[in-house]
PDB file of C-alpha atoms in Angstrom:
ATOM      1  CA  UNK A  53       0.050  -0.128   0.265  1.00 45.00           C
ATOM      2  CA  UNK A  54       1.387   3.754  -0.830  1.00 45.00           C
ATOM      3  CA  UNK A  55       1.534   6.183   2.183  1.00 47.00           C
ATOM      4  CA  UNK A  56       1.001   9.898   0.727  1.00 42.00           C
ATOM      5  CA  UNK A  57       4.725  11.284   0.944  1.00 37.00           C
ATOM      6  CA  UNK A  58       7.525  10.017  -1.259  1.00 28.00           C
ATOM      7  CA  UNK A  59       6.062   9.906  -4.609  1.00 29.00           C
ATOM      8  CA  UNK A  60       6.699  13.515  -6.734  1.00 28.00           C
ATOM      9  CA  UNK A  61       4.246  15.216  -9.077  1.00 28.00           C
ATOM     10  CA  UNK A  62       4.459  15.180 -12.543  1.00 30.00           C
ATOM     11  CA  UNK A  63       3.530  19.177 -13.866  1.00 31.00           C
ATOM     12  CA  UNK A  64       0.005  19.771 -15.173  1.00 35.00           C
ATOM     13  CA  UNK A  65      -0.900  21.825 -17.805  1.00 33.00           C
ATOM     14  CA  UNK A  66      -3.883  23.106 -16.345  1.00 40.00           C
ATOM     15  CA  UNK A  67      -3.231  26.269 -13.997  1.00 38.00           C
ATOM     16  CA  UNK A  68      -3.768  25.931 -10.530  1.00 41.00           C
ATOM     17  CA  UNK A  69      -4.339  28.591  -7.536  1.00 40.00           C
ATOM     18  CA  UNK A  70      -4.676  27.672  -3.774  1.00 41.00           C
ATOM     19  CA  UNK A  71      -7.319  28.195  -1.399  1.00 40.00           C
ATOM     20  CA  UNK A  72      -6.400  31.190   0.683  1.00 41.00           C
ATOM     21  CA  UNK A  73      -7.002  29.929   4.002  1.00 50.00           C
ATOM     22  CA  UNK A  74      -3.479  29.924   5.278  1.00 52.00           C
ATOM     23  CA  UNK A  75      -4.771  28.876   9.015  1.00 57.00           C
ATOM     24  CA  UNK A  76      -5.556  25.069   7.278  1.00 60.00           C
ATOM     25  CA  UNK A  77      -3.218  23.230   6.646  1.00 69.00           C
ATOM     26  CA  UNK A  78      -1.931  21.379   4.380  1.00 74.00           C
ATOM     27  CA  UNK A  79      -2.526  23.749   1.158  1.00 74.00           C
ATOM     28  CA  UNK A  80      -5.160  22.448  -1.576  1.00 77.00           C
ATOM     29  CA  UNK A  81      -3.308  23.302  -4.872  1.00 89.00           C
ATOM     30  CA  UNK A  82      -6.981  23.157  -6.906  1.00 90.00           C
ATOM     31  CA  UNK A  83      -6.709  21.708 -10.785  1.00 93.00           C
ATOM     32  CA  UNK A  84     -10.672  22.023 -11.496  1.00 92.00           C
ATOM     33  CA  UNK A  85     -13.388  22.643  -9.273  1.00 90.00           C
ATOM     34  CA  UNK A  86     -17.270  22.498  -9.658  1.00 94.00           C
ATOM     35  CA  UNK A  87     -18.747  23.359  -6.424  1.00 93.00           C
ATOM     36  CA  UNK A  88     -18.475  25.965  -3.521  1.00 91.00           C
ATOM     37  CA  UNK A  89     -15.523  26.754  -1.883  1.00 89.00           C
ATOM     38  CA  UNK A  90     -17.009  25.800   1.853  1.00 93.00           C
ATOM     39  CA  UNK A  91     -16.371  21.741   0.135  1.00 94.00           C
ATOM     40  CA  UNK A  92     -12.891  22.394  -0.541  1.00 90.00           C
ATOM     41  CA  UNK A  93     -12.357  23.924   2.756  1.00 90.00           C
ATOM     42  CA  UNK A  94     -14.481  20.868   4.579  1.00 95.00           C
ATOM     43  CA  UNK A  95     -11.859  18.191   2.338  1.00 93.00           C
ATOM     44  CA  UNK A  96      -8.880  20.061   3.459  1.00 89.00           C
ATOM     45  CA  UNK A  97     -10.021  19.686   7.117  1.00 91.00           C
ATOM     46  CA  UNK A  98     -10.875  16.445   7.104  1.00 94.00           C
ATOM     47  CA  UNK A  99      -7.015  15.832   5.103  1.00 91.00           C
ATOM     48  CA  UNK A 100      -5.648  17.749   8.034  1.00 88.00           C
ATOM     49  CA  UNK A 101      -7.333  15.195  11.026  1.00 91.00           C
ATOM     50  CA  UNK A 102      -6.299  12.423   8.750  1.00 90.00           C
ATOM     51  CA  UNK A 103      -2.016  13.663   8.456  1.00 85.00           C
ATOM     52  CA  UNK A 104      -1.881  14.653  12.287  1.00 86.00           C
ATOM     53  CA  UNK A 105      -3.068  11.764  12.951  1.00 89.00           C
ATOM     54  CA  UNK A 106      -1.202   9.353  10.898  1.00 85.00           C
ATOM     55  CA  UNK A 107      -3.240   7.750   8.697  1.00 84.00           C
ATOM     56  CA  UNK A 108      -1.520   8.975   5.285  1.00 83.00           C
ATOM     57  CA  UNK A 109      -2.539   5.631   3.388  1.00 89.00           C
ATOM     58  CA  UNK A 110      -4.406   6.479  -0.143  1.00 92.00           C
ATOM     59  CA  UNK A 111      -7.280   4.164   0.199  1.00 93.00           C
ATOM     60  CA  UNK A 112      -8.229   5.477   4.346  1.00 92.00           C
ATOM     61  CA  UNK A 113      -7.792   9.302   3.089  1.00 93.00           C
ATOM     62  CA  UNK A 114     -10.468   8.045  -0.233  1.00 96.00           C
ATOM     63  CA  UNK A 115     -12.387   6.104   2.568  1.00 97.00           C
ATOM     64  CA  UNK A 116     -13.041   9.030   5.037  1.00 96.00           C
ATOM     65  CA  UNK A 117     -13.604  12.274   2.601  1.00 97.00           C
ATOM     66  CA  UNK A 118     -16.604   9.384   0.912  1.00 98.00           C
ATOM     67  CA  UNK A 119     -17.552   8.952   3.923  1.00 98.00           C
ATOM     68  CA  UNK A 120     -17.537  12.358   5.616  1.00 98.00           C
ATOM     69  CA  UNK A 121     -19.278  13.895   1.982  1.00 98.00           C
ATOM     70  CA  UNK A 122     -21.885  11.313   2.142  1.00 98.00           C
ATOM     71  CA  UNK A 123     -22.730  12.069   5.597  1.00 98.00           C
ATOM     72  CA  UNK A 124     -22.317  15.860   5.266  1.00 97.00           C
ATOM     73  CA  UNK A 125     -23.574  17.079   2.168  1.00 96.00           C
ATOM     74  CA  UNK A 126     -25.532  14.032   1.480  1.00 95.00           C
ATOM     75  CA  UNK A 127     -26.303  11.520  -1.377  1.00 94.00           C
ATOM     76  CA  UNK A 128     -23.399   9.188  -2.837  1.00 96.00           C
ATOM     77  CA  UNK A 129     -19.790  10.790  -3.570  1.00 98.00           C
ATOM     78  CA  UNK A 130     -16.970   9.232  -4.495  1.00 97.00           C
ATOM     79  CA  UNK A 131     -13.525   9.638  -3.799  1.00 97.00           C
ATOM     80  CA  UNK A 132     -10.267   8.961  -5.399  1.00 96.00           C
ATOM     81  CA  UNK A 133      -6.526   9.415  -4.192  1.00 95.00           C
ATOM     82  CA  UNK A 134      -3.446   8.706  -5.246  1.00 94.00           C
ATOM     83  CA  UNK A 135      -0.324   9.934  -7.187  1.00 92.00           C
ATOM     84  CA  UNK A 136      -1.423   8.201 -10.693  1.00 91.00           C
ATOM     85  CA  UNK A 137      -4.686   7.542 -11.860  1.00 91.00           C
ATOM     86  CA  UNK A 138      -6.791   8.469 -14.964  1.00 89.00           C
ATOM     87  CA  UNK A 139     -10.389   9.500 -14.874  1.00 90.00           C
ATOM     88  CA  UNK A 140     -12.978   9.701 -17.193  1.00 88.00           C
ATOM     89  CA  UNK A 141     -16.638  10.745 -15.520  1.00 89.00           C
ATOM     90  CA  UNK A 142     -20.147  12.350 -15.532  1.00 91.00           C
ATOM     91  CA  UNK A 143     -20.639  14.103 -12.344  1.00 95.00           C
ATOM     92  CA  UNK A 144     -23.748  16.284 -11.062  1.00 94.00           C
ATOM     93  CA  UNK A 145     -23.328  19.782 -11.578  1.00 94.00           C
ATOM     94  CA  UNK A 146     -21.814  21.542  -8.401  1.00 93.00           C
ATOM     95  CA  UNK A 147     -20.677  18.460  -7.342  1.00 96.00           C
ATOM     96  CA  UNK A 148     -16.889  17.951  -8.410  1.00 97.00           C
ATOM     97  CA  UNK A 149     -13.726  18.858  -6.794  1.00 96.00           C
ATOM     98  CA  UNK A 150      -9.915  17.917  -8.163  1.00 95.00           C
ATOM     99  CA  UNK A 151      -7.083  19.188  -6.176  1.00 93.00           C
ATOM    100  CA  UNK A 152      -3.739  18.287  -5.031  1.00 92.00           C
ATOM    101  CA  UNK A 153      -2.401  17.883  -1.835  1.00 87.00           C
ATOM    102  CA  UNK A 154       1.613  17.566  -0.618  1.00 81.00           C
ATOM    103  CA  UNK A 155       2.285  14.915  -3.024  1.00 83.00           C
ATOM    104  CA  UNK A 156      -1.052  13.169  -3.576  1.00 90.00           C
ATOM    105  CA  UNK A 157      -3.746  14.163  -6.156  1.00 94.00           C
ATOM    106  CA  UNK A 158      -7.566  14.083  -4.950  1.00 96.00           C
ATOM    107  CA  UNK A 159     -10.670  13.547  -7.131  1.00 96.00           C
ATOM    108  CA  UNK A 160     -14.246  13.961  -4.997  1.00 98.00           C
ATOM    109  CA  UNK A 161     -17.308  13.773  -6.924  1.00 97.00           C
ATOM    110  CA  UNK A 162     -21.145  13.235  -6.841  1.00 97.00           C
ATOM    111  CA  UNK A 163     -22.866  10.961  -9.562  1.00 93.00           C
ATOM    112  CA  UNK A 164     -26.203  10.574 -10.480  1.00 80.00           C
TER     113      UNK A 164
END
């Protein structure tokens, strides 16, 4: 199983921005987002709690984010976490987040 610390990221042609709330670490580098900023900040907080508790396995981060989004925002959310993956999907409007945290990518989305 991979831990969320060592691999390096390849550069992306997509421009990126960073959430401006410096009081919460780790910082999120946004790649594509079609949702409210509240969901990004919520995801960042969940990831921070996991990292501080020592849970850095990709599968653990994905499971916790999925469960938390299901409970907090309703419906069934899906989450992919890793350093290398491809995706082609259709998501509900206003329900897609794709960002980097440290050395790993996180994709969270809701489908029909």
